[in-house]
Amino acid sequence: MAELLLKDLNPGVAWAPRTGPTDDRAARRALRIQIARMERELSELFAASFPRRGIGWTVGAGGGPRILGLAELERIRDDLADRIARARVEIDRQSETEERNRALVERMIADPAGHRWVRVRSEDVGERGCRHWHSRPRWGLLGMLAGWWRVKLSSGCPLACGACS
Amino acid sequence: MGDGVEEPPAARGAVDAALAEEFPGLYLRWRRVERGSGRSPRALKHRLALLSDRFAGPQAIAFRTKPIPHAYRVFHRHIGLDPDEQPPGPELAVRERMLKGGFVSSNLLDDALTIAMIESGVPVLAFDADAVAGAPVIRPTVPGEGLEGRPGELPAGTLVIADELRPIALLFGATASGRGVSPRTMCTLLVVVGVAGVPEIATEEALWIVAEILEAPA
């Protein structure tokens, strides 16, 4: 692995296998650069995916702080790569659901009576906040009997301090 | 600083040679403040409340993508820690902010540390200066060494902050029993560990913020 990494770092240089402490250190440095890049990618995914839920972000580590060897650094790099891949799949899956929910909201607005009592939360369309779209009858029971349906958009999150001004 | 009085610079702590070779960006700065903790004055509580207003959800979510918090997350990975399981101090403060709806005042030292960490992104540690022998250093443990208050020996090669006699804390981990700041502490030792990607000015600023708050007249 150390030889492979050295080769990757120096694409223009004729490659010959080398061994020794200096090569190991160079290999560890290369792995650390890869880990740093992946950590950046994972952090950006985390920030971009908010407020979606159900995505795992922890990679896990064992033992205390120490100088990691090549094998341990490789394991962390591979775990990070795996975590990034899985997070992307989950974000894509949730994005598709959100797209379907956005289309549902459009259909609800176009035809409220055809979507009676359907409620879509802002979270369901990948947005922050506490809004929801709710298909409900105008004037309660009278509207229900008369078929006067509309989509009502809630006003948002309650105040953190309740009714205080 | 503002009145023309020059602040004493933070002292440089040593880093074990092998460790410095492995992590060229690793450094340690420390500063002694002739003051322990105590009750937070009203002005400090107000400052914390203002910080809570400034630092809301969007800032919290994006915090780990900022250069300095990112550098600490990366270093955590490099030394075998998971920054999500053992977050760096500033990220821990951010989590508390989101869970409690604000930076809740605790005591003079903790409030000062919170402000410094959120403002600078740099984790700051505090020890009882009278319980620390000499200048702090970063080094790996040798066989037979342990951390006070923790049963058993530490595995050889565990990275620690140590004084001249013993480890006083795991690097980005627990503090040894009896070395932290207590209500009896008269003098505080502030320590910051800088890593690659963290400019020295940020670590100096973090130390300066804590010292300024601690030394302010009540």
Short mmCIF file of C-alpha atoms in Angstrom, two decimals:
data_model
loop_
_atom_site.label_atom_id
_atom_site.label_comp_id
_atom_site.label_asym_id
_atom_site.label_seq_id
_atom_site.Cartn_x
_atom_site.Cartn_y
_atom_site.Cartn_z
CA MET A 1 0.00 0.00 0.00
CA ALA A 2 2.82 2.37 0.87
CA GLU A 3 4.32 1.82 -2.58
CA LEU A 4 0.97 2.39 -4.28
CA LEU A 5 0.47 5.68 -2.47
CA LEU A 6 3.93 6.88 -3.35
CA LYS A 7 3.20 6.08 -6.96
CA ASP A 8 -0.08 8.02 -6.83
CA LEU A 9 1.61 11.07 -5.36
CA ASN A 10 4.32 11.17 -8.01
CA PRO A 11 2.60 10.28 -11.30
CA GLY A 12 5.41 11.66 -13.45
CA VAL A 13 8.18 9.84 -11.64
CA ALA A 14 9.34 6.40 -12.70
CA TRP A 15 8.08 4.14 -9.97
CA ALA A 16 10.19 1.64 -8.14
CA PRO A 17 9.21 -0.14 -4.93
CA ARG A 18 10.95 1.21 -1.85
CA THR A 19 10.68 0.29 1.76
CA GLY A 20 11.83 1.80 5.03
CA PRO A 21 10.71 4.21 7.71
CA THR A 22 10.84 7.25 5.41
CA ASP A 23 8.57 5.54 2.88
CA ASP A 24 6.16 4.56 5.64
CA ARG A 25 6.04 8.13 6.87
CA ALA A 26 5.36 9.40 3.35
CA ALA A 27 2.61 6.82 3.00
CA ARG A 28 1.07 7.86 6.30
CA ARG A 29 1.21 11.47 5.19
CA ALA A 30 -0.55 10.58 1.94
CA LEU A 31 -3.24 8.71 3.82
CA ARG A 32 -3.72 11.67 6.16
CA ILE A 33 -4.22 13.96 3.16
CA GLN A 34 -6.86 11.57 1.82
CA ILE A 35 -8.57 11.43 5.23
CA ALA A 36 -8.59 15.23 5.44
CA ARG A 37 -10.21 15.46 2.00
CA MET A 38 -12.85 12.89 2.92
CA GLU A 39 -13.56 14.58 6.24
CA ARG A 40 -14.16 17.82 4.31
CA GLU A 41 -16.53 16.00 1.94
CA LEU A 42 -18.42 14.37 4.81
CA SER A 43 -18.76 17.68 6.67
CA GLU A 44 -20.09 19.40 3.56
CA LEU A 45 -22.59 16.59 3.02
CA PHE A 46 -23.67 16.95 6.65
CA ALA A 47 -24.24 20.68 6.26
CA ALA A 48 -25.97 20.32 2.89
CA SER A 49 -28.26 17.50 3.99
CA PHE A 50 -29.75 19.34 6.99
CA PRO A 51 -32.61 18.97 8.08
CA ARG A 52 -32.84 15.45 6.66
CA ARG A 53 -32.77 12.70 9.24
CA GLY A 54 -31.81 9.05 9.30
CA ILE A 55 -28.33 9.52 7.86
CA GLY A 56 -25.43 8.07 9.85
CA TRP A 57 -22.40 10.33 10.20
CA THR A 58 -20.17 8.59 12.73
CA VAL A 59 -17.29 6.53 11.44
CA GLY A 60 -16.22 5.06 14.75
CA ALA A 61 -12.80 4.76 16.28
CA GLY A 62 -11.25 2.52 18.86
CA GLY A 63 -8.67 3.31 21.50
CA GLY A 64 -7.24 6.60 22.65
CA PRO A 65 -5.21 9.27 20.88
CA ARG A 66 -2.07 7.80 19.32
CA ILE A 67 0.10 7.80 16.22
CA LEU A 68 -1.73 5.51 13.84
CA GLY A 69 0.02 2.98 11.69
CA LEU A 70 -0.61 2.44 7.99
CA ALA A 71 -3.24 -0.24 8.55
CA GLU A 72 -5.24 1.89 10.96
CA LEU A 73 -5.08 4.94 8.69
CA GLU A 74 -6.21 2.80 5.76
CA ARG A 75 -9.13 1.49 7.78
CA ILE A 76 -10.22 5.02 8.70
CA ARG A 77 -9.92 6.15 5.09
CA ASP A 78 -11.94 3.17 3.89
CA ASP A 79 -14.59 3.69 6.59
CA LEU A 80 -14.86 7.36 5.64
CA ALA A 81 -15.23 6.47 1.96
CA ASP A 82 -17.91 3.94 2.85
CA ARG A 83 -19.72 6.44 5.07
CA ILE A 84 -19.66 9.11 2.34
CA ALA A 85 -21.01 6.65 -0.23
CA ARG A 86 -23.81 5.53 2.08
CA ALA A 87 -24.69 9.12 3.00
CA ARG A 88 -24.92 10.03 -0.70
CA VAL A 89 -27.23 7.09 -1.40
CA GLU A 90 -29.47 8.03 1.53
CA ILE A 91 -29.54 11.71 0.51
CA ASP A 92 -30.45 10.74 -3.08
CA ARG A 93 -33.21 8.45 -1.80
CA GLN A 94 -34.61 11.18 0.45
CA SER A 95 -34.32 13.76 -2.35
CA GLU A 96 -36.50 11.59 -4.58
CA THR A 97 -39.12 11.33 -1.82
CA GLU A 98 -38.99 15.10 -1.31
CA GLU A 99 -39.45 15.68 -5.03
CA ARG A 100 -42.54 13.43 -4.98
CA ASN A 101 -43.88 15.34 -1.97
CA ARG A 102 -43.35 18.69 -3.71
CA ALA A 103 -45.34 17.37 -6.67
CA LEU A 104 -48.03 16.21 -4.23
CA VAL A 105 -48.28 19.72 -2.74
CA GLU A 106 -48.75 21.14 -6.23
CA ARG A 107 -51.51 18.61 -6.95
CA MET A 108 -53.12 19.37 -3.56
CA ILE A 109 -53.21 23.09 -4.34
CA ALA A 110 -54.63 22.43 -7.80
CA ASP A 111 -57.27 20.00 -6.50
CA PRO A 112 -57.84 20.26 -2.71
CA ALA A 113 -61.03 18.19 -2.79
CA GLY A 114 -59.15 15.36 -4.45
CA HIS A 115 -56.67 15.25 -1.56
CA ARG A 116 -58.92 15.51 1.49
CA TRP A 117 -57.14 15.78 4.84
CA VAL A 118 -53.73 15.21 3.28
CA ARG A 119 -50.99 17.01 5.22
CA VAL A 120 -47.42 17.60 4.03
CA ARG A 121 -44.80 19.03 6.40
CA SER A 122 -41.94 21.28 5.31
CA GLU A 123 -39.60 18.55 6.51
CA ASP A 124 -41.22 16.19 3.97
CA VAL A 125 -40.08 18.46 1.14
CA GLY A 126 -36.58 18.94 2.56
CA GLU A 127 -37.11 22.41 4.00
CA ARG A 128 -36.42 23.76 7.47
CA GLY A 129 -39.18 25.06 9.69
CA CYS A 130 -42.52 23.84 10.99
CA ARG A 131 -44.85 24.79 8.14
CA HIS A 132 -47.30 22.30 6.71
CA TRP A 133 -49.75 22.21 3.85
CA HIS A 134 -53.07 20.75 4.91
CA SER A 135 -56.08 20.07 2.71
CA ARG A 136 -59.11 20.86 4.86
CA PRO A 137 -62.68 22.13 4.44
CA ARG A 138 -63.48 25.83 4.61
CA TRP A 139 -65.86 26.59 7.54
CA GLY A 140 -65.50 23.15 9.14
CA LEU A 141 -68.43 20.75 8.92
CA LEU A 142 -70.44 23.04 6.61
CA GLY A 143 -67.57 23.20 4.12
CA MET A 144 -67.05 19.47 4.38
CA LEU A 145 -70.71 18.80 3.52
CA ALA A 146 -70.69 21.40 0.77
CA GLY A 147 -67.35 20.24 -0.68
CA TRP A 148 -65.54 23.55 -0.09
CA TRP A 149 -61.99 22.27 0.28
CA ARG A 150 -58.82 24.30 0.31
CA VAL A 151 -55.13 23.86 1.14
CA LYS A 152 -54.14 25.78 4.22
CA LEU A 153 -50.51 26.68 4.85
CA SER A 154 -49.66 26.88 8.55
CA SER A 155 -47.90 29.98 9.79
CA GLY A 156 -44.71 28.35 11.04
CA CYS A 157 -42.99 27.35 14.27
CA PRO A 158 -44.38 28.40 17.65
CA LEU A 159 -42.31 30.97 19.53
CA ALA A 160 -39.61 29.46 21.71
CA CYS A 161 -40.86 31.42 24.72
CA GLY A 162 -44.57 30.69 24.20
CA ALA A 163 -46.87 33.68 24.23
CA CYS A 164 -44.22 36.15 25.46
CA SER A 165 -43.66 39.25 23.35
CA MET B 1 -4.53 45.69 25.10
CA GLY B 2 -6.81 48.54 24.13
CA ASP B 3 -5.22 50.93 26.69
CA GLY B 4 -1.73 50.46 25.32
CA VAL B 5 -0.60 47.88 27.90
CA GLU B 6 1.22 45.08 26.12
CA GLU B 7 -0.11 41.61 26.82
CA PRO B 8 2.43 38.94 27.75
CA PRO B 9 2.66 36.48 24.85
CA ALA B 10 1.57 32.89 25.37
CA ALA B 11 4.43 30.56 26.22
CA ARG B 12 5.38 27.76 23.87
CA GLY B 13 5.14 24.21 25.14
CA ALA B 14 7.36 21.46 23.80
CA VAL B 15 6.17 18.73 21.46
CA ASP B 16 7.90 15.35 21.50
CA ALA B 17 10.39 15.19 18.61
CA ALA B 18 8.97 12.03 17.01
CA LEU B 19 5.49 13.44 17.29
CA ALA B 20 6.55 16.76 15.76
CA GLU B 21 8.10 14.88 12.87
CA GLU B 22 4.90 12.92 12.33
CA PHE B 23 2.61 15.96 12.74
CA PRO B 24 4.62 19.01 11.63
CA GLY B 25 1.74 21.41 12.38
CA LEU B 26 1.28 20.35 16.00
CA TYR B 27 2.09 22.93 18.65
CA LEU B 28 1.16 23.91 22.19
CA ARG B 29 0.68 27.32 23.77
CA TRP B 30 -0.05 28.05 27.40
CA ARG B 31 -0.63 30.96 29.68
CA ARG B 32 -0.91 31.32 33.43
CA VAL B 33 -3.66 33.50 34.86
CA GLU B 34 -3.60 34.52 38.52
CA ARG B 35 -7.25 33.78 39.04
CA GLY B 36 -9.49 30.76 39.55
CA SER B 37 -13.13 30.46 38.63
CA GLY B 38 -16.11 31.92 40.48
CA ARG B 39 -19.51 33.37 39.77
CA SER B 40 -20.10 34.95 36.40
CA PRO B 41 -20.70 38.68 36.57
CA ARG B 42 -23.85 40.06 35.01
CA ALA B 43 -21.89 41.58 32.09
CA LEU B 44 -20.45 38.18 31.18
CA LYS B 45 -23.89 36.56 31.25
CA HIS B 46 -25.10 39.31 28.96
CA ARG B 47 -22.16 38.71 26.60
CA LEU B 48 -23.03 35.00 26.53
CA ALA B 49 -26.66 35.82 25.76
CA LEU B 50 -25.59 38.07 22.88
CA LEU B 51 -23.40 35.26 21.57
CA SER B 52 -26.41 32.91 21.73
CA ASP B 53 -28.40 35.33 19.58
CA ARG B 54 -25.58 35.60 17.06
CA PHE B 55 -24.95 31.90 16.90
CA ALA B 56 -28.11 30.12 15.75
CA GLY B 57 -28.99 26.93 13.88
CA PRO B 58 -27.47 27.77 10.48
CA GLN B 59 -24.13 28.69 12.09
CA ALA B 60 -24.22 25.50 14.15
CA ILE B 61 -24.84 23.31 11.12
CA ALA B 62 -22.08 24.94 9.10
CA PHE B 63 -19.63 25.10 12.02
CA ARG B 64 -17.73 21.91 11.14
CA THR B 65 -17.09 23.16 7.60
CA LYS B 66 -15.23 26.27 8.83
CA PRO B 67 -11.44 26.04 8.42
CA ILE B 68 -10.42 25.90 12.10
CA PRO B 69 -13.08 23.44 13.38
CA HIS B 70 -12.39 21.38 10.25
CA ALA B 71 -8.67 21.26 11.06
CA TYR B 72 -9.42 19.90 14.53
CA ARG B 73 -11.85 17.30 13.17
CA VAL B 74 -9.20 16.13 10.72
CA PHE B 75 -6.56 15.91 13.46
CA HIS B 76 -8.98 13.88 15.58
CA ARG B 77 -9.26 11.39 12.72
CA HIS B 78 -5.48 11.37 12.31
CA ILE B 79 -4.93 10.32 15.91
CA GLY B 80 -7.66 7.70 15.98
CA LEU B 81 -10.50 9.69 17.57
CA ASP B 82 -13.95 10.05 16.04
CA PRO B 83 -14.87 13.77 16.17
CA ASP B 84 -18.55 12.83 16.27
CA GLU B 85 -18.12 10.62 19.32
CA GLN B 86 -15.48 12.76 21.03
CA PRO B 87 -16.09 16.21 19.58
CA PRO B 88 -13.52 18.98 19.95
CA GLY B 89 -14.45 21.50 22.68
CA PRO B 90 -15.99 24.13 20.38
CA GLU B 91 -18.25 21.54 18.71
CA LEU B 92 -19.34 20.35 22.13
CA ALA B 93 -20.27 23.94 23.01
CA VAL B 94 -22.21 24.20 19.74
CA ARG B 95 -24.15 21.02 20.58
CA GLU B 96 -25.01 22.39 24.01
CA ARG B 97 -26.14 25.62 22.37
CA MET B 98 -28.56 23.72 20.14
CA LEU B 99 -29.83 21.37 22.86
CA LYS B 100 -30.39 24.07 25.48
CA GLY B 101 -31.49 26.84 23.14
CA GLY B 102 -28.62 29.11 24.16
CA PHE B 103 -25.21 29.25 25.79
CA VAL B 104 -26.23 28.74 29.40
CA SER B 105 -24.07 30.51 31.97
CA SER B 106 -22.32 28.12 34.34
CA ASN B 107 -19.40 29.87 36.06
CA LEU B 108 -16.73 32.44 35.23
CA LEU B 109 -14.20 30.01 33.76
CA ASP B 110 -16.63 27.85 31.79
CA ASP B 111 -18.35 30.92 30.37
CA ALA B 112 -14.97 32.37 29.36
CA LEU B 113 -13.96 29.09 27.72
CA THR B 114 -17.26 28.91 25.83
CA ILE B 115 -16.90 32.44 24.49
CA ALA B 116 -13.28 31.86 23.47
CA MET B 117 -14.02 28.56 21.75
CA ILE B 118 -17.02 29.86 19.82
CA GLU B 119 -15.30 33.10 18.82
CA SER B 120 -12.05 31.46 17.74
CA GLY B 121 -12.99 27.83 16.99
CA VAL B 122 -10.00 26.72 19.08
CA PRO B 123 -10.45 24.33 22.04
CA VAL B 124 -9.01 25.77 25.25
CA LEU B 125 -8.14 23.64 28.29
CA ALA B 126 -7.85 24.86 31.84
CA PHE B 127 -5.85 23.29 34.67
CA ASP B 128 -5.15 24.18 38.25
CA ALA B 129 -1.74 25.83 37.75
CA ASP B 130 -0.64 24.97 41.30
CA ALA B 131 -1.27 21.27 40.61
CA VAL B 132 0.89 21.26 37.47
CA ALA B 133 4.66 20.93 37.72
CA GLY B 134 6.53 23.02 35.18
CA ALA B 135 5.55 23.71 31.59
CA PRO B 136 3.09 21.46 29.77
CA VAL B 137 4.25 19.35 26.83
CA ILE B 138 2.68 17.00 24.30
CA ARG B 139 4.21 13.56 24.23
CA PRO B 140 3.38 9.86 23.96
CA THR B 141 3.21 7.89 27.19
CA VAL B 142 5.87 5.39 28.15
CA PRO B 143 5.02 1.91 29.54
CA GLY B 144 3.78 2.05 33.11
CA GLU B 145 2.26 5.52 32.94
CA GLY B 146 -1.36 6.13 33.78
CA LEU B 147 -3.82 8.98 34.10
CA GLU B 148 -4.80 9.84 37.66
CA GLY B 149 -8.39 8.94 38.40
CA ARG B 150 -8.45 6.30 35.71
CA PRO B 151 -7.80 2.67 36.61
CA GLY B 152 -4.89 0.85 35.05
CA GLU B 153 -2.06 1.95 32.83
CA LEU B 154 -2.45 3.85 29.60
CA PRO B 155 -1.33 1.92 26.52
CA ALA B 156 2.24 2.96 25.71
CA GLY B 157 2.25 5.60 22.99
CA THR B 158 -1.01 7.24 24.08
CA LEU B 159 -0.77 10.95 23.27
CA VAL B 160 -1.06 13.10 26.35
CA ILE B 161 -0.50 16.59 27.66
CA ALA B 162 1.97 16.14 30.51
CA ASP B 163 3.80 18.26 33.01
CA GLU B 164 7.34 17.49 34.18
CA LEU B 165 6.13 14.60 36.35
CA ARG B 166 3.10 12.91 34.80
CA PRO B 167 0.32 13.06 32.20
CA ILE B 168 -2.25 15.67 33.15
CA ALA B 169 -4.73 14.99 30.33
CA LEU B 170 -5.26 12.83 27.29
CA LEU B 171 -4.73 14.79 24.09
CA PHE B 172 -8.25 16.07 23.30
CA GLY B 173 -9.57 13.85 26.07
CA ALA B 174 -10.10 13.50 29.80
CA THR B 175 -8.23 15.54 32.41
CA ALA B 176 -6.40 13.74 35.20
CA SER B 177 -8.13 13.74 38.54
CA GLY B 178 -6.94 16.62 40.74
CA ARG B 179 -5.36 18.60 37.85
CA GLY B 180 -8.48 20.38 36.69
CA VAL B 181 -9.83 23.65 38.02
CA SER B 182 -11.81 23.38 41.26
CA PRO B 183 -13.46 25.97 43.52
CA ARG B 184 -10.18 26.07 45.51
CA THR B 185 -8.07 26.94 42.45
CA MET B 186 -6.26 30.25 42.86
CA CYS B 187 -4.30 30.23 39.61
CA THR B 188 -5.37 28.81 36.24
CA LEU B 189 -3.16 27.32 33.55
CA LEU B 190 -4.72 27.81 30.12
CA VAL B 191 -3.53 25.48 27.38
CA VAL B 192 -4.30 25.33 23.68
CA VAL B 193 -3.16 22.68 21.24
CA GLY B 194 -2.70 23.94 17.71
CA VAL B 195 -2.80 21.62 14.72
CA ALA B 196 -1.99 21.97 11.04
CA GLY B 197 -4.37 24.47 9.50
CA VAL B 198 -4.88 26.50 12.66
CA PRO B 199 -2.99 29.81 12.53
CA GLU B 200 -1.11 30.79 15.65
CA ILE B 201 -3.03 34.03 15.82
CA ALA B 202 -6.23 32.04 16.41
CA THR B 203 -4.74 30.14 19.35
CA GLU B 204 -3.29 33.37 20.77
CA GLU B 205 -6.69 35.00 20.44
CA ALA B 206 -8.41 32.11 22.21
CA LEU B 207 -5.99 32.34 25.15
CA TRP B 208 -6.28 36.11 25.24
CA ILE B 209 -10.10 36.03 25.33
CA VAL B 210 -10.17 33.66 28.32
CA ALA B 211 -7.43 35.56 30.18
CA GLU B 212 -9.10 38.90 29.54
CA ILE B 213 -12.42 37.66 30.95
CA LEU B 214 -10.79 36.03 33.99
CA GLU B 215 -8.66 39.05 34.77
CA ALA B 216 -11.44 41.59 34.34
CA PRO B 217 -12.37 43.30 37.60
CA ALA B 218 -15.58 41.87 39.07
#
